[in-house]
Amino acid sequence: MVSRRNFFTGAGAVAVSTALVSRAGAASLPEAVVMDKASTQPPLNPPNGRPYNPVVTLNGWTLPWRMKDGVKEFHLVAEPVVREIAPGMKANLWGYNGQSPGPTIEVVEGDRVRIFVTNKLPEHTSVHWHGQRLPNGMDGVTGLTQPGIDPSKTFVYEFVAKRPGTFMYHPHADEMTQMAMGMMGFWITHPKDHNFMRVDRDFCFLLGAYDIDPGSYTPKVNTMLDFNLWTFNSRAFPGIDPLVIAQNDKVRIRVGNLTMTNHPIHMHGHEFVVTGTDGGWVPPAARWPEVTTDIAVGQMRAIEFIASEAGDWSLHCHKSHHTMNAMGHDVPTLIGVDQREVLGKINKLVPGYMVMGDKGMAGMAEMEMPLPDNTLPMMTGSGPFGGIGMGGMFTTMKVRKGLARGDYKDPGWYQHPPGTLAYEWKEGGIARPEPVRAPDAGRMAAKPGEQVLQVTKPGKNHAH
């Protein structure tokens, strides 16, 4: 973390917009801290105020605060940032305090909070505190409940965090642009009783989507559904950190969705229950076991499970395009197409062209073909057995025996005990059987000279 006190000491234009803000509280700005690392930061144990069990923000961090006259004060700075989506690719985004998403804000039920928001963007902004019960004038909807925060100005929001749960923050000002550029963050209100629904490890991350052409750096903000980068906290696999967990820990994962489509988040090796939604905690009698939970646009979900099974377990969106990186959606299917005869002709026009896709796309996971600058391959990331064949919204839960409490260091790849690893059957050399075909396939095939209709589907506006 880096202090920005010096930067704000020289900021002369400060406007305070609400009557609920005391003059004493607004007399001086709290320090604005900025994060310059893309890796997951350790939990921020509360140095003052009410006690709580902190969360770990995947590839993110928690914003420090100061206590002033019993009020918990934060300072958010809306500004252009450069986010490394994964090693080899960076994006020009908008975010808060040096990163997109912005830092997680953690408070305790009943806390009075005061958030200073300084705008360093080239246009006005606001902050909506998604899911909070608060005075109408603090709801952050530009034009409806407040004027926009103009560039170089600072507004102050103040309210009581009335109910515990998992929430978000984002602008309601030119939101198509500002959210497409990555302006969002997580908000956790912990229960007053810090032993209520206590878990050993509590992770959180936001789902994100961007449309960034290979070779470029800035998202196309007018894209509605056809994105090419799908992220956890604006990071795509293999840039997403693993969730490191001690075996038999009780684990909570909180996920928020501020993209423009739903995401069925699927966990391998364990079943979980949904314990929290935007509306609060789900009563125990209303929970049921799942391995996938669909998180719709604008929704939050908290899931919990006992990490009883050691190993490296996948955690990913189950929409297959969402576990890909920068892919072209208008590419024809070439499975079964023999390209050998035309390869020589194509190479005269496109030197170095390789036959691809005739046996499916799995080979893309390990194909080291040249890429434009500042982009990511469709599938990438290697595991102990080769290319993993996933990108985007994918990571692993690394469950290990004997990890110390608070130890989140990557333990490396799982070492499978003898007799627990799938293996190739070789004995007997059984030949691969011929594929089964429909019994009347020959009779139904088009005869020479017979007219066959070719249906071409629209290639635009793909829905995810």
XYZ file of C-alpha atoms in Angstrom, residues 39-423:
385
model
C -1.779 -10.142 -5.797
C -4.133 -11.152 -2.994
C -3.338 -9.164 0.141
C -3.563 -10.632 3.677
C -6.738 -9.931 5.662
C -6.807 -6.568 7.424
C -7.317 -7.314 11.109
C -9.236 -4.370 12.601
C -6.880 -2.090 14.553
C -9.767 -0.268 16.259
C -13.551 -0.165 16.402
C -15.730 -3.228 16.922
C -14.003 -6.619 16.405
C -14.804 -8.762 13.371
C -13.384 -11.641 11.365
C -11.896 -10.084 8.214
C -12.355 -11.330 4.654
C -9.690 -12.070 2.055
C -10.327 -10.313 -1.271
C -9.088 -12.457 -4.154
C -6.429 -10.447 -6.032
C -7.496 -7.475 -3.958
C -7.301 -5.766 -0.586
C -9.278 -4.000 2.159
C -9.312 -0.208 2.511
C -7.878 1.057 5.825
C -9.871 3.627 7.765
C -9.497 6.094 10.614
C -11.779 6.470 13.635
C -12.854 10.040 14.273
C -15.324 10.921 17.002
C -16.712 7.396 16.878
C -17.185 7.444 13.090
C -15.325 5.079 10.759
C -13.924 7.245 7.949
C -12.766 6.006 4.533
C -11.393 7.834 1.509
C -12.144 6.509 -1.973
C -10.499 8.053 -5.027
C -12.193 7.464 -8.386
C -9.463 7.557 -11.029
C -7.999 5.974 -14.175
C -5.908 2.907 -13.326
C -3.844 0.317 -15.156
C -4.878 -3.223 -14.228
C -2.871 -6.264 -15.193
C -5.589 -8.699 -16.351
C -3.013 -11.527 -16.380
C 0.744 -11.647 -16.982
C 1.278 -10.395 -20.529
C -1.714 -8.121 -20.733
C -2.662 -4.810 -19.126
C -5.812 -2.746 -19.466
C -6.578 0.931 -19.089
C -9.499 0.892 -16.652
C -11.237 3.227 -14.242
C -11.276 2.213 -10.593
C -10.623 3.356 -7.056
C -7.411 3.894 -5.115
C -5.124 2.498 -7.782
C -7.042 -0.624 -8.740
C -10.120 -2.059 -10.393
C -12.158 -3.295 -8.637
C -11.662 -0.828 -5.837
C -10.704 -1.945 -2.338
C -13.132 -3.895 -0.174
C -14.773 -1.828 2.559
C -15.325 -3.745 5.806
C -17.509 -2.390 8.623
C -19.544 -3.807 11.496
C -23.322 -3.777 11.895
C -24.213 -0.540 13.688
C -21.060 1.346 12.614
C -21.553 4.950 11.538
C -19.468 5.325 8.410
C -18.309 8.408 6.533
C -16.876 7.904 3.061
C -15.044 10.716 1.301
C -15.141 10.252 -2.486
C -12.678 12.276 -4.557
C -13.155 12.318 -8.312
C -10.022 12.199 -10.481
C -11.908 11.037 -13.586
C -12.422 13.268 -16.642
C -16.213 13.302 -16.068
C -18.576 13.494 -13.106
C -19.320 10.383 -11.056
C -21.170 9.201 -7.951
C -21.170 6.125 -5.706
C -24.215 3.932 -5.104
C -23.968 1.730 -2.001
C -25.615 -1.355 -3.472
C -27.901 -3.115 -0.963
C -27.582 -0.637 1.918
C -30.483 0.796 3.870
C -29.585 4.461 4.141
C -31.010 7.987 3.870
C -32.301 8.608 0.363
C -29.828 11.440 -0.197
C -26.928 9.011 0.329
C -28.037 6.549 -2.362
C -25.703 7.941 -5.012
C -27.956 8.268 -8.074
C -26.788 11.250 -10.095
C -29.583 13.667 -10.910
C -32.079 11.895 -8.646
C -30.583 11.973 -5.171
C -27.495 14.150 -5.686
C -25.626 16.181 -8.291
C -22.679 14.458 -9.934
C -19.286 14.726 -8.285
C -17.400 16.883 -10.778
C -13.738 16.227 -11.592
C -11.402 17.355 -8.795
C -14.290 17.583 -6.287
C -14.847 15.513 -3.152
C -18.264 14.493 -1.830
C -19.005 12.885 1.510
C -21.462 10.042 2.153
C -22.480 9.205 5.718
C -24.864 6.571 7.087
C -25.179 3.742 9.569
C -24.430 0.209 8.350
C -27.748 -1.166 9.546
C -27.697 -4.813 8.571
C -24.949 -7.414 8.227
C -24.310 -8.988 4.870
C -22.490 -8.839 1.546
C -22.862 -5.738 -0.610
C -21.203 -3.784 -3.432
C -20.514 -0.202 -4.493
C -20.487 1.258 -8.012
C -21.397 4.506 -9.827
C -24.852 5.549 -10.940
C -23.410 8.193 -13.267
C -22.778 7.365 -16.932
C -22.805 3.847 -15.599
C -22.616 2.162 -19.013
C -19.184 3.742 -19.422
C -18.007 3.776 -15.841
C -18.970 0.191 -14.989
C -17.690 -1.067 -18.358
C -14.397 0.607 -17.433
C -14.270 -1.362 -14.176
C -15.662 0.932 -11.484
C -16.955 -1.349 -8.731
C -15.999 -2.631 -5.311
C -17.030 -4.960 -2.508
C -18.654 -3.969 0.802
C -18.878 -6.325 3.788
C -20.931 -5.479 6.881
C -19.924 -7.944 9.580
C -22.405 -8.939 12.308
C -22.125 -7.305 15.736
C -21.600 -10.723 17.270
C -18.333 -11.727 15.632
C -19.032 -15.356 16.530
C -22.259 -15.360 14.462
C -21.809 -17.752 11.495
C -18.070 -17.682 12.063
C -15.914 -19.411 9.449
C -12.198 -20.160 9.258
C -11.626 -18.569 5.818
C -13.827 -15.948 4.198
C -13.078 -15.050 0.554
C -14.768 -12.514 -1.723
C -14.531 -11.422 -5.357
C -16.557 -9.645 -8.046
C -17.330 -11.030 -11.491
C -16.268 -8.754 -14.356
C -16.439 -8.654 -18.164
C -14.454 -6.595 -20.678
C -14.255 -6.296 -24.447
C -10.666 -5.385 -25.307
C -9.396 -6.000 -28.834
C -6.024 -7.789 -29.074
C -3.314 -5.169 -29.219
C -5.406 -2.490 -27.538
C -5.666 -1.452 -23.898
C -9.048 0.200 -23.364
C -12.374 -1.688 -23.115
C -15.060 -1.051 -25.710
C -17.716 0.457 -23.450
C -20.602 0.058 -25.925
C -20.406 -3.736 -25.952
C -23.568 -5.216 -24.495
C -22.997 -8.984 -24.357
C -20.188 -10.081 -26.663
C -17.259 -9.632 -24.279
C -13.936 -11.414 -24.783
C -12.439 -11.243 -21.275
C -14.217 -12.723 -18.265
C -12.683 -12.060 -14.889
C -12.686 -12.548 -11.123
C -11.811 -9.125 -9.673
C -10.605 -7.970 -13.111
C -8.096 -10.844 -13.360
C -8.287 -13.702 -15.902
C -6.769 -17.143 -15.354
C -3.855 -17.833 -14.985
C -3.650 -14.375 -13.406
C -6.227 -15.294 -10.736
C -4.746 -16.425 -7.420
C -5.823 -19.778 -5.906
C -8.031 -19.914 -2.831
C -5.665 -21.489 -0.268
C -7.546 -23.470 2.378
C -6.585 -25.760 5.253
C -8.249 -29.177 5.127
C -11.445 -29.303 7.224
C -11.671 -25.519 7.439
C -15.146 -24.044 7.324
C -15.046 -21.766 4.275
C -17.225 -18.952 2.964
C -16.934 -17.548 -0.567
C -18.845 -14.344 -1.374
C -19.375 -13.519 -5.053
C -20.986 -10.416 -6.595
C -22.035 -9.983 -10.219
C -21.816 -6.568 -11.905
C -21.550 -7.912 -15.469
C -24.448 -7.933 -17.949
C -25.251 -11.659 -17.794
C -25.658 -14.382 -15.201
C -22.840 -16.702 -14.136
C -23.356 -20.267 -12.821
C -20.391 -20.623 -10.463
C -19.432 -24.277 -10.102
C -17.244 -25.900 -7.440
C -15.505 -29.259 -7.807
C -15.031 -31.869 -5.089
C -17.377 -30.409 -2.475
C -21.020 -29.506 -2.082
C -21.987 -26.204 -0.496
C -25.042 -24.334 0.733
C -26.033 -20.793 -0.151
C -26.020 -18.956 3.163
C -26.344 -15.341 2.023
C -28.033 -13.275 -0.680
C -28.526 -9.552 -1.256
C -31.373 -9.731 1.253
C -29.220 -11.038 4.101
C -28.504 -14.421 5.660
C -30.543 -17.440 4.554
C -32.175 -19.230 7.530
C -30.658 -22.721 8.029
C -33.991 -24.427 7.316
C -34.136 -22.778 3.861
C -30.718 -23.949 2.624
C -30.064 -26.914 0.356
C -26.877 -28.536 -0.977
C -25.543 -27.431 -4.364
C -22.380 -27.674 -6.458
C -23.367 -24.771 -8.743
C -25.104 -21.515 -7.903
C -26.323 -19.111 -10.553
C -25.546 -15.497 -9.776
C -27.705 -13.121 -11.759
C -26.852 -9.553 -12.742
C -26.623 -7.272 -9.730
C -26.819 -10.170 -7.260
C -24.638 -11.386 -4.424
C -24.253 -14.935 -3.140
C -22.417 -16.256 -0.094
C -21.731 -19.996 -0.140
C -20.298 -22.130 2.667
C -18.789 -25.590 2.911
C -16.384 -27.749 4.892
C -13.174 -28.224 2.873
C -12.908 -31.896 3.751
C -11.198 -33.118 0.568
C -7.524 -32.355 -0.016
C -6.482 -31.495 -3.562
C -6.551 -28.830 -6.268
C -10.225 -28.283 -7.014
C -11.616 -26.162 -9.855
C -13.852 -23.174 -9.188
C -15.230 -21.602 -12.346
C -18.154 -20.172 -14.282
C -19.951 -22.994 -16.074
C -20.612 -20.981 -19.243
C -17.874 -22.444 -21.419
C -17.129 -19.174 -23.255
C -16.552 -17.549 -19.877
C -13.555 -19.805 -19.245
C -11.886 -18.545 -22.413
C -9.831 -15.433 -22.941
C -9.720 -13.219 -26.026
C -11.487 -15.450 -28.540
C -13.233 -14.604 -31.803
C -16.884 -15.603 -31.767
C -17.319 -15.564 -35.553
C -14.793 -18.336 -36.214
C -16.320 -21.189 -38.296
C -16.276 -24.720 -36.914
C -13.576 -26.696 -38.724
C -13.907 -30.033 -36.956
C -13.446 -32.756 -39.550
C -12.362 -30.333 -42.294
C -9.217 -31.561 -44.067
C -7.170 -28.389 -44.653
C -4.030 -30.083 -45.940
C -4.790 -29.470 -49.615
C -5.251 -25.738 -49.160
C -2.461 -25.250 -46.597
C 0.175 -24.539 -49.241
C -2.011 -21.958 -50.953
C -2.852 -20.240 -47.659
C 0.811 -20.145 -46.643
C 1.582 -18.171 -49.809
C -0.849 -15.517 -48.574
C -0.343 -15.927 -44.802
C 3.182 -17.227 -44.072
C 3.274 -19.423 -40.997
C -0.443 -20.262 -41.068
C -1.112 -23.456 -39.125
C -3.922 -25.957 -39.443
C -6.147 -25.406 -36.426
C -9.485 -26.622 -35.208
C -9.821 -29.691 -37.429
C -9.810 -31.929 -34.356
C -11.398 -29.446 -31.938
C -9.814 -26.619 -29.948
C -7.992 -28.596 -27.233
C -4.639 -28.123 -28.959
C -4.990 -24.374 -28.475
C -4.189 -24.830 -24.771
C -0.551 -25.593 -25.508
C -0.067 -24.047 -28.943
C 2.555 -21.343 -28.746
C 1.411 -19.394 -31.781
C 2.366 -15.738 -32.201
C -0.104 -13.325 -30.623
C -0.607 -9.589 -31.046
C 0.897 -7.464 -28.327
C -1.134 -7.058 -25.143
C -3.566 -9.927 -25.458
C -4.045 -13.368 -23.932
C -4.440 -16.751 -25.641
C -7.936 -18.275 -25.639
C -6.931 -21.015 -23.239
C -3.862 -20.771 -21.124
C -2.266 -21.760 -17.872
C -0.361 -24.951 -17.158
C -0.860 -27.486 -14.415
C 1.220 -30.478 -13.312
C -0.169 -32.518 -16.232
C 0.084 -29.916 -19.018
C -2.180 -27.218 -20.385
C -5.274 -26.682 -18.255
C -7.297 -25.457 -21.234
C -9.173 -22.748 -19.354
C -8.862 -19.011 -18.969
C -11.182 -16.274 -17.812
C -13.422 -17.068 -14.843
C -11.431 -20.029 -13.518
C -9.221 -20.669 -10.542
C -8.439 -23.426 -8.067
C -9.125 -24.118 -4.414
C -5.951 -25.590 -2.948
C -7.057 -27.609 0.081
C -4.126 -28.836 2.149
C -3.680 -30.678 5.407
C -1.836 -28.873 8.171
C -1.913 -25.262 6.911
C -1.571 -22.764 9.738
C -4.398 -20.367 10.462
C -3.830 -17.255 8.390
C -1.464 -19.005 5.968
C -2.555 -18.067 2.420
C 0.722 -18.783 0.604
C 0.358 -20.871 -2.573
C 1.366 -24.415 -1.498
C 2.145 -25.529 -5.067
C 0.473 -28.381 -6.930
C -1.215 -31.216 -5.074
C 0.763 -34.449 -4.666
C -1.742 -37.245 -5.197
C -1.456 -40.206 -2.792
C -0.669 -43.543 -4.480
C -3.706 -45.154 -6.043
C -5.766 -41.950 -6.242
C -4.810 -40.690 -9.719
C -6.630 -41.580 -12.936
C -4.377 -43.549 -15.287
